[in-house]
């Protein structure tokens, strides 16, 4: 069970009471390790410079590692150079959301009555109002429809309306990404199934049958808000068009094979949720006629409320699976709590950047989103490592970071490795990052941030094509290997 800490304690204790730690005067180059017990000395442990050279990793390598108890900077390498953090951004987003909302916060999705319910008839509109829940799925909408019937509603005389205005609408998270990638969906205050639709195809008798559905654990209702046609071509694999009332996709016949399935992004999340809910309401005998969305936050009697998991659990899953939509929704909800509804995702990210600079003490923080998908975000490894050390005492972030496996000399995961690491990874093509906490063999705890990137190689490929650029796999493998060797070094030198 995660430790519950109030927002007041989080701010007053973790962030405000550490000014005396030795954050100032961090070295600009890596420090030579002192001799340690057990024979780990400069001669037996490779230097930072040796590790970087042996990695054959092109581009820029920056990192910092700090003792969380004393605040001492143990090593840093170009720690004041801003680098693209990729999904390591989500660790900052988690802290931002916990600060503004608290670990026990729950998102709410509601069904509101716009009139009186009498003898099973709602004389007025029925409104499905989103509250920014990133985890809402088809099973939960089905449950809400069943609970609507259980509340005594058998008929709706008014219109069925949906409201996603609790948060700003964004068509995509990052416009430079390929249109068809499921990790770059639309954003709204009302979201379903991570705003993805399941596309499946089967070849039979020389013809393809395709389905587009909103599947989750128990149900898989077909939808028409996203439609697919098979086109007689080889490339491009996918095309997309906004047809107003639906997303229109085509897929190249030459790319399909005998059958398969994948998730596609939804660009009309409110209509998607509305169609799915109406399907389940109809299964309970409640027919709904669609109306226009409300112009402002709806009011009325609450008939049904669905509450999400607690925020700390949502953030744990976000950090584990690195879900971009969850990060954006949690970040924008935090901004809305602090300042009111942000005008856009970018504005919300700018506010989080200011918060990181002032509250976490992260100079140079420049974030364009809450997920790390945008390549123009910048963080400094020294600043992030210091921030992680600062918040270590509150006990909120470390328990929700994922375990990072350590490897043995045979290249296999070593579950008995004496160095234990929990962290957030971040990956874009020619960008690889890792930040979190290392527990050394003697129990000493370190906070660290490692950023690697090759901006020149990133400039040299078509980001919208969807194809993996040449050399990206090898580059990423070299970066991951360097990260492992740095972690191994720190555990041996500073925790033996």
Coordinates of C-alpha atoms in Angstrom, one line a residue:
X1 CA 0.0 0.0 0.0
X2 CA 1.3 3.4 -0.9
X3 CA 2.0 5.9 1.8
X4 CA -0.6 8.7 1.9
X5 CA 0.8 12.2 2.3
X6 CA -1.3 15.3 2.3
X7 CA -0.6 18.1 -0.2
X8 CA 0.3 20.4 2.6
X9 CA 2.9 18.0 4.0
X10 CA 4.1 17.4 0.5
X11 CA 4.8 21.1 -0.1
X12 CA 5.8 22.0 3.4
X13 CA 8.0 19.1 4.1
X14 CA 9.5 17.6 1.0
X15 CA 9.9 20.8 -1.0
X16 CA 10.3 23.5 1.5
X17 CA 12.5 21.9 4.2
X18 CA 15.6 21.0 2.1
X19 CA 17.2 24.3 1.4
X20 CA 20.1 23.4 3.7
X21 CA 21.1 20.5 1.5
X22 CA 24.2 21.1 -0.5
X23 CA 22.7 21.8 -3.9
X24 CA 25.1 24.6 -4.8
X25 CA 28.5 24.1 -6.2
X26 CA 27.9 21.0 -8.2
X27 CA 31.0 20.1 -10.3
X28 CA 31.0 20.6 -14.1
X29 CA 32.8 17.4 -14.8
X30 CA 32.7 13.9 -13.3
X31 CA 34.4 13.5 -10.0
X32 CA 37.1 10.8 -9.5
X33 CA 35.9 8.2 -7.0
X34 CA 37.6 7.8 -3.7
X35 CA 38.9 4.3 -2.7
X36 CA 36.1 2.3 -1.2
X37 CA 36.1 -0.8 1.0
X38 CA 36.1 -4.1 -0.7
X39 CA 38.7 -3.2 -3.3
X40 CA 36.6 -1.0 -5.6
X41 CA 39.0 1.8 -6.5
X42 CA 39.7 4.0 -9.5
X43 CA 41.8 1.2 -11.0
X44 CA 39.1 -1.4 -10.8
X45 CA 36.1 0.6 -11.8
X46 CA 36.0 2.2 -15.3
X47 CA 35.9 6.0 -15.3
X48 CA 33.0 7.9 -16.7
X49 CA 35.1 8.9 -19.7
X50 CA 36.1 5.3 -20.4
X51 CA 32.4 4.2 -20.2
X52 CA 31.3 6.9 -22.7
X53 CA 34.2 6.1 -25.0
X54 CA 33.6 2.4 -24.9
X55 CA 29.9 2.8 -25.6
X56 CA 30.5 4.2 -29.1
X57 CA 27.4 6.2 -28.6
X58 CA 27.2 9.2 -30.9
X59 CA 25.7 12.5 -29.7
X60 CA 25.4 14.2 -26.3
X61 CA 25.6 12.3 -23.0
X62 CA 24.6 14.1 -19.8
X63 CA 24.0 12.8 -16.3
X64 CA 24.0 13.6 -12.6
X65 CA 23.9 11.4 -9.5
X66 CA 23.2 12.7 -6.0
X67 CA 23.2 11.3 -2.5
X68 CA 19.6 11.7 -1.4
X69 CA 20.4 12.0 2.3
X70 CA 23.2 14.6 2.2
X71 CA 22.4 16.2 -1.1
X72 CA 26.0 15.8 -2.2
X73 CA 26.5 15.7 -5.9
X74 CA 28.6 12.6 -6.5
X75 CA 29.1 12.8 -10.2
X76 CA 27.9 15.0 -13.1
X77 CA 28.7 15.1 -16.7
X78 CA 27.5 18.1 -18.7
X79 CA 24.7 18.3 -16.2
X80 CA 23.7 21.8 -17.1
X81 CA 23.1 21.0 -20.8
X82 CA 19.4 20.8 -21.7
X83 CA 18.4 17.6 -23.4
X84 CA 15.1 16.1 -24.7
X85 CA 13.8 14.1 -21.8
X86 CA 11.2 12.0 -23.8
X87 CA 9.0 10.1 -21.4
X88 CA 11.1 10.9 -18.4
X89 CA 8.9 14.0 -18.5
X90 CA 6.2 11.9 -17.0
X91 CA 8.1 11.7 -13.7
X92 CA 7.8 15.5 -13.4
X93 CA 4.1 15.3 -14.4
X94 CA 3.5 12.8 -11.6
X95 CA 5.0 15.2 -9.1
X96 CA 3.0 18.1 -10.5
X97 CA -0.3 16.2 -10.3
X98 CA 0.4 14.9 -6.8
X99 CA 1.2 18.4 -5.7
X100 CA -2.0 20.0 -7.1
X101 CA -4.4 17.1 -6.6
X102 CA -3.1 14.8 -3.9
X103 CA -2.6 11.0 -4.1
X104 CA -6.3 10.3 -3.1
X105 CA -7.8 12.4 -5.9
X106 CA -10.3 10.5 -8.1
X107 CA -11.6 11.6 -11.5
X108 CA -15.4 11.6 -11.9
X109 CA -17.6 10.9 -14.9
X110 CA -21.3 11.7 -14.3
X111 CA -24.7 11.3 -15.8
X112 CA -26.8 14.4 -15.2
X113 CA -30.6 14.9 -15.5
X114 CA -31.6 18.1 -17.1
X115 CA -35.2 17.8 -15.9
X116 CA -37.4 15.9 -13.5
X117 CA -37.6 12.1 -13.5
X118 CA -41.2 11.0 -13.0
X119 CA -42.6 7.5 -13.4
X120 CA -39.3 6.3 -15.0
X121 CA -39.3 9.2 -17.6
X122 CA -36.7 11.9 -17.7
X123 CA -38.4 15.0 -18.8
X124 CA -35.3 16.8 -20.1
X125 CA -31.8 16.1 -21.4
X126 CA -29.4 13.4 -20.2
X127 CA -25.8 14.6 -20.1
X128 CA -22.7 12.4 -20.0
X129 CA -20.2 14.8 -18.4
X130 CA -16.5 13.9 -18.5
X131 CA -14.1 14.9 -15.7
X132 CA -10.8 14.1 -17.5
X133 CA -10.7 10.5 -16.4
X134 CA -7.8 8.9 -18.3
X135 CA -8.8 5.3 -17.3
X136 CA -12.5 5.3 -18.4
X137 CA -13.2 2.2 -20.5
X138 CA -16.1 0.5 -22.2
X139 CA -16.8 -1.8 -19.3
X140 CA -17.3 1.2 -17.0
X141 CA -19.6 3.0 -19.5
X142 CA -21.6 -0.2 -19.6
X143 CA -21.9 -0.2 -15.8
X144 CA -23.0 3.4 -15.9
X145 CA -25.8 2.5 -18.3
X146 CA -26.9 -0.3 -16.0
X147 CA -26.9 2.0 -13.0
X148 CA -28.9 4.6 -15.0
X149 CA -31.7 1.9 -15.4
X150 CA -31.3 0.9 -11.7
X151 CA -31.8 4.6 -10.8
X152 CA -35.3 4.3 -12.3
X153 CA -34.8 5.9 -15.7
X154 CA -36.5 4.0 -18.5
X155 CA -37.0 6.7 -21.0
X156 CA -35.4 10.1 -21.9
X157 CA -37.7 12.6 -23.5
X158 CA -35.0 15.2 -24.1
X159 CA -31.7 14.9 -26.0
X160 CA -28.6 13.0 -25.0
X161 CA -25.6 15.3 -24.8
X162 CA -22.0 14.8 -24.0
X163 CA -19.6 17.3 -22.4
X164 CA -15.8 17.1 -22.6
X165 CA -15.2 20.8 -21.7
X166 CA -13.5 20.2 -18.4
X167 CA -10.2 20.2 -20.3
X168 CA -9.2 21.7 -23.6
X169 CA -9.6 19.7 -26.8
X170 CA -6.4 18.7 -28.7
X171 CA -6.6 16.9 -32.0
X172 CA -3.2 15.2 -31.3
X173 CA -0.5 15.4 -28.7
X174 CA 2.3 15.9 -31.2
X175 CA 1.5 16.9 -34.8
X176 CA 4.8 15.6 -36.1
X177 CA 3.9 12.0 -35.4
X178 CA 2.5 9.6 -38.0
X179 CA -1.3 9.9 -38.2
X180 CA -2.0 6.3 -37.3
X181 CA 0.0 5.7 -34.1
X182 CA -2.2 4.9 -31.2
X183 CA 0.1 6.7 -28.7
X184 CA -0.8 10.1 -30.2
X185 CA -4.6 10.4 -29.8
X186 CA -6.9 13.3 -29.3
X187 CA -7.4 14.8 -25.9
X188 CA -10.6 15.9 -24.3
X189 CA -12.3 16.2 -20.9
X190 CA -14.2 13.0 -21.9
X191 CA -12.0 10.1 -23.0
X192 CA -12.6 6.4 -23.6
X193 CA -10.2 3.4 -23.9
X194 CA -7.3 5.8 -24.0
X195 CA -8.9 7.3 -27.1
X196 CA -8.1 4.3 -29.3
X197 CA -10.3 2.2 -31.5
X198 CA -9.6 -1.5 -32.2
X199 CA -9.2 -2.2 -35.9
X200 CA -9.2 -5.9 -37.0
X201 CA -9.1 -7.5 -40.4
X202 CA -9.5 -11.0 -41.8
X203 CA -9.0 -12.4 -45.3
X204 CA -11.7 -14.9 -46.5
X205 CA -12.4 -15.9 -50.0
X206 CA -10.1 -13.3 -51.4
X207 CA -11.9 -10.5 -49.6
X208 CA -11.2 -8.6 -46.4
X209 CA -13.7 -8.1 -43.6
X210 CA -12.9 -5.3 -41.2
X211 CA -14.2 -4.3 -37.8
X212 CA -13.8 -1.1 -35.8
X213 CA -14.8 -1.6 -32.1
X214 CA -14.5 -0.2 -28.6
X215 CA -13.4 -3.3 -26.9
X216 CA -12.3 -3.6 -23.3
X217 CA -12.4 -6.5 -20.8
X218 CA -16.0 -7.7 -21.2
X219 CA -17.4 -6.0 -24.2
X220 CA -16.5 -5.1 -27.8
X221 CA -19.3 -2.9 -29.3
X222 CA -18.9 -1.9 -32.9
X223 CA -18.6 1.8 -33.6
X224 CA -19.3 4.0 -36.6
X225 CA -17.5 7.2 -35.4
X226 CA -14.3 5.6 -36.8
X227 CA -14.6 3.8 -40.1
X228 CA -12.2 1.8 -42.2
X229 CA -12.0 1.0 -46.0
X230 CA -9.4 -1.3 -47.6
X231 CA -7.8 0.5 -50.6
X232 CA -6.2 -1.2 -53.6
X233 CA -2.6 0.1 -53.1
X234 CA 0.6 -0.7 -51.4
X235 CA 1.6 2.7 -49.9
X236 CA 0.9 4.7 -47.9
X237 CA -0.3 2.1 -45.4
X238 CA -2.9 4.4 -43.8
X239 CA -4.7 7.6 -44.7
X240 CA -6.9 9.6 -42.5
X241 CA -9.7 12.2 -43.2
X242 CA -11.9 14.1 -40.9
X243 CA -15.4 13.7 -42.2
X244 CA -17.1 15.9 -39.6
X245 CA -19.2 13.3 -37.9
X246 CA -16.6 10.5 -38.1
X247 CA -13.0 9.6 -38.6
X248 CA -12.4 8.1 -42.1
X249 CA -9.5 5.7 -42.4
X250 CA -8.2 3.8 -45.4
X251 CA -5.6 1.0 -45.3
X252 CA -3.4 -0.4 -48.1
X253 CA -4.5 -3.9 -49.1
X254 CA -0.9 -4.8 -49.9
X255 CA 0.0 -4.3 -46.2
X256 CA -2.7 -6.5 -44.6
X257 CA -1.6 -10.1 -45.1
X258 CA -4.1 -12.8 -44.0
X259 CA -5.3 -11.0 -40.9
X260 CA -4.4 -9.0 -37.9
X261 CA -5.4 -6.2 -35.5
X262 CA -4.1 -3.0 -34.1
X263 CA -5.2 0.1 -32.2
X264 CA -5.8 3.4 -34.0
X265 CA -6.2 6.8 -32.4
X266 CA -9.6 8.4 -32.0
X267 CA -9.9 12.0 -33.1
X268 CA -13.5 12.5 -31.8
X269 CA -13.4 11.2 -28.3
X270 CA -16.6 12.7 -27.1
X271 CA -18.6 11.3 -30.0
X272 CA -16.8 7.9 -29.4
X273 CA -17.9 7.8 -25.8
X274 CA -21.4 8.9 -26.7
X275 CA -21.9 6.2 -29.3
X276 CA -20.6 3.5 -26.9
X277 CA -22.8 4.7 -24.0
X278 CA -25.9 4.9 -26.2
X279 CA -25.3 1.3 -27.3
X280 CA -25.4 0.1 -23.7
X281 CA -28.3 2.3 -22.8
X282 CA -30.2 0.8 -25.7
X283 CA -29.5 -2.7 -24.4
X284 CA -31.4 -1.7 -21.3
X285 CA -34.3 -0.3 -23.3
X286 CA -33.3 3.3 -23.0
X287 CA -33.2 4.9 -26.5
X288 CA -31.2 8.1 -26.8
X289 CA -31.4 10.9 -29.4
X290 CA -28.2 12.8 -29.8
X291 CA -28.1 16.5 -29.3
X292 CA -25.5 19.2 -29.4
X293 CA -22.9 19.4 -26.6
X294 CA -23.7 21.9 -23.8
X295 CA -22.0 25.3 -24.3
X296 CA -21.0 25.4 -20.6
X297 CA -20.4 23.1 -17.7
X298 CA -23.7 21.2 -17.3
X299 CA -25.8 21.4 -14.2
X300 CA -28.6 19.2 -12.9
X301 CA -29.3 16.3 -10.7
X302 CA -26.6 13.7 -10.7
X303 CA -28.0 10.3 -11.5
X304 CA -24.9 8.2 -11.8
X305 CA -21.2 8.9 -10.9
X306 CA -18.3 6.8 -11.9
X307 CA -15.1 7.4 -9.8
X308 CA -11.7 6.4 -11.1
X309 CA -8.9 4.7 -9.2
X310 CA -7.0 7.0 -6.9
X311 CA -4.4 9.3 -8.6
X312 CA -1.4 7.5 -7.1
X313 CA -2.6 4.3 -8.7
X314 CA -3.3 6.0 -12.0
X315 CA 0.2 7.5 -12.0
X316 CA 1.8 4.2 -11.1
X317 CA 0.2 2.7 -14.2
X318 CA 1.1 5.7 -16.3
X319 CA 4.8 5.4 -15.3
X320 CA 4.7 1.6 -15.8
X321 CA 3.2 1.7 -19.3
X322 CA 4.2 5.2 -20.2
X323 CA 0.8 6.1 -21.5
X324 CA 0.9 9.6 -23.1
X325 CA -2.8 10.4 -22.8
X326 CA -2.8 9.7 -19.1
X327 CA 0.1 12.0 -18.6
X328 CA -1.6 14.9 -20.6
X329 CA -4.9 14.5 -18.7
X330 CA -3.2 14.4 -15.3
X331 CA -1.1 17.3 -16.1
X332 CA -3.9 19.5 -17.5
X333 CA -6.2 18.5 -14.6
X334 CA -3.4 19.7 -12.2
X335 CA -3.2 23.0 -14.0
X336 CA -7.0 23.4 -13.9
X337 CA -6.9 22.9 -10.2
X338 CA -4.1 25.4 -9.7
X339 CA -5.2 28.2 -12.1
X340 CA -8.5 27.2 -13.8
X341 CA -8.9 25.4 -17.1
X342 CA -5.8 25.9 -19.3
X343 CA -6.3 27.3 -22.8
X344 CA -4.3 24.5 -24.4
X345 CA -2.0 21.6 -23.6
X346 CA 1.0 23.8 -24.5
X347 CA -0.1 26.4 -22.0
X348 CA -0.6 23.8 -19.3
X349 CA 2.9 22.4 -20.0
X350 CA 4.4 25.9 -19.7
X351 CA 2.7 26.3 -16.3
X352 CA 4.2 22.9 -15.3
X353 CA 7.6 24.2 -16.4
X354 CA 7.3 27.3 -14.2
X355 CA 6.2 25.1 -11.3
X356 CA 9.2 22.8 -11.9
X357 CA 11.6 25.8 -11.9
X358 CA 10.2 27.5 -8.8
X359 CA 8.9 24.6 -6.6
X360 CA 11.3 21.8 -7.5
X361 CA 14.2 24.1 -8.2
X362 CA 14.8 23.0 -11.8
X363 CA 16.4 25.9 -13.8
X364 CA 16.1 25.4 -17.5
X365 CA 13.0 23.3 -17.4
X366 CA 11.2 23.8 -20.8
X367 CA 8.3 21.4 -21.5
X368 CA 5.9 21.5 -24.4
X369 CA 3.6 18.8 -23.1
X370 CA 3.1 16.5 -20.1
X371 CA 4.1 13.2 -21.7
X372 CA 7.5 13.9 -23.3
X373 CA 6.3 13.1 -26.9
X374 CA 7.3 16.5 -28.2
X375 CA 10.9 16.6 -29.1
X376 CA 11.5 20.3 -28.3
X377 CA 11.1 19.8 -24.5
X378 CA 14.3 20.3 -22.5
X379 CA 15.5 19.3 -19.0
X380 CA 18.9 19.4 -17.4
X381 CA 20.1 16.2 -15.7
X382 CA 21.6 18.1 -12.8
X383 CA 18.3 19.9 -12.1
X384 CA 16.2 16.7 -12.4
X385 CA 18.5 14.7 -10.2
X386 CA 18.4 17.4 -7.6
X387 CA 14.6 17.6 -7.8
X388 CA 14.4 13.8 -7.3
X389 CA 16.6 14.0 -4.3
X390 CA 14.5 16.8 -2.8
X391 CA 11.2 14.9 -3.1
X392 CA 12.6 11.6 -1.9
X393 CA 11.5 12.1 1.7
X394 CA 7.9 12.5 0.9
X395 CA 7.6 8.9 -0.2
X396 CA 5.2 9.6 -3.1
X397 CA 7.2 9.2 -6.3
X398 CA 9.6 6.3 -5.5
X399 CA 6.9 3.7 -4.8
X400 CA 5.2 4.3 -8.1
X401 CA 8.3 4.2 -10.3
X402 CA 8.9 0.9 -12.1
X403 CA 11.7 -1.6 -11.4
X404 CA 14.6 -1.4 -13.8
X405 CA 16.3 -4.7 -14.3
X406 CA 20.0 -5.0 -13.9
X407 CA 21.9 -7.4 -16.1
X408 CA 24.7 -9.8 -15.4
X409 CA 27.9 -10.3 -17.4
X410 CA 26.1 -12.9 -19.5
X411 CA 23.6 -10.3 -20.7
X412 CA 20.7 -11.8 -18.9
X413 CA 18.6 -10.2 -16.2
X414 CA 20.1 -10.8 -12.7
X415 CA 17.3 -10.7 -10.2
X416 CA 19.8 -11.1 -7.4
X417 CA 21.9 -8.1 -8.5
X418 CA 23.0 -6.1 -5.5
X419 CA 22.1 -2.8 -7.1
X420 CA 18.4 -2.0 -7.2
X421 CA 16.9 0.7 -9.4
X422 CA 13.4 2.2 -9.8
X423 CA 13.1 4.8 -12.5
X424 CA 11.3 6.2 -15.5
X425 CA 12.6 5.5 -19.0
X426 CA 12.2 7.8 -22.0
X427 CA 12.7 6.9 -25.6
X428 CA 12.4 8.6 -29.0
X429 CA 14.4 7.8 -32.1
X430 CA 18.0 8.8 -31.2
X431 CA 16.9 9.9 -27.7
X432 CA 17.1 7.7 -24.6
X433 CA 16.7 8.8 -21.0
X434 CA 16.5 7.3 -17.5
X435 CA 15.9 9.0 -14.2
X436 CA 15.0 7.7 -10.7
X437 CA 16.5 6.1 -7.7
X438 CA 19.4 3.6 -7.1
X439 CA 19.8 1.7 -3.9
X440 CA 23.4 0.6 -3.6
X441 CA 24.5 -2.7 -2.0
X442 CA 25.1 -1.0 1.4
X443 CA 21.7 0.6 1.3
X444 CA 22.8 4.1 0.3
X445 CA 20.2 5.7 -1.9
X446 CA 21.1 7.9 -4.9
X447 CA 19.0 10.0 -7.2
X448 CA 20.1 10.2 -10.8
X449 CA 19.2 11.4 -14.2
X450 CA 20.8 10.2 -17.5
X451 CA 20.0 11.9 -20.8
X452 CA 21.4 10.8 -24.2
X453 CA 20.5 12.3 -27.6
X454 CA 21.8 12.8 -31.1
X455 CA 20.0 15.9 -32.5
X456 CA 21.8 15.6 -35.9
X457 CA 20.5 12.1 -36.5
X458 CA 17.0 13.2 -35.4
X459 CA 17.1 15.8 -38.1
X460 CA 17.9 13.3 -40.8
X461 CA 14.8 11.2 -40.9
X462 CA 11.1 11.6 -41.8
X463 CA 9.2 11.7 -38.5
X464 CA 5.9 11.4 -40.2
X465 CA 6.6 8.3 -42.2
X466 CA 6.3 5.8 -39.4
X467 CA 9.4 3.9 -40.5
X468 CA 12.2 3.2 -38.1
X469 CA 15.2 5.2 -39.2
X470 CA 18.4 3.4 -40.1
X471 CA 20.7 3.0 -37.2
X472 CA 18.0 3.8 -34.5
X473 CA 17.9 0.3 -33.0
X474 CA 21.7 0.1 -32.7
X475 CA 21.9 3.6 -31.2
X476 CA 19.3 2.9 -28.6
X477 CA 20.9 -0.4 -27.6
X478 CA 24.2 1.4 -27.1
X479 CA 22.5 4.0 -24.9
X480 CA 20.8 1.4 -22.8
X481 CA 24.1 -0.4 -22.3
X482 CA 25.8 2.8 -21.2
X483 CA 23.0 3.5 -18.8
X484 CA 23.4 0.0 -17.3
X485 CA 27.2 0.5 -16.9
X486 CA 26.8 3.9 -15.3
X487 CA 24.3 2.4 -12.8
X488 CA 26.7 -0.5 -12.1
X489 CA 29.5 2.0 -11.6
X490 CA 27.6 4.1 -9.1
X491 CA 26.5 1.1 -7.1
X492 CA 30.1 -0.1 -6.8
X493 CA 31.8 3.2 -6.2
X494 CA 29.4 4.9 -3.9
X495 CA 27.7 2.0 -2.2
X496 CA 30.3 -0.7 -1.6

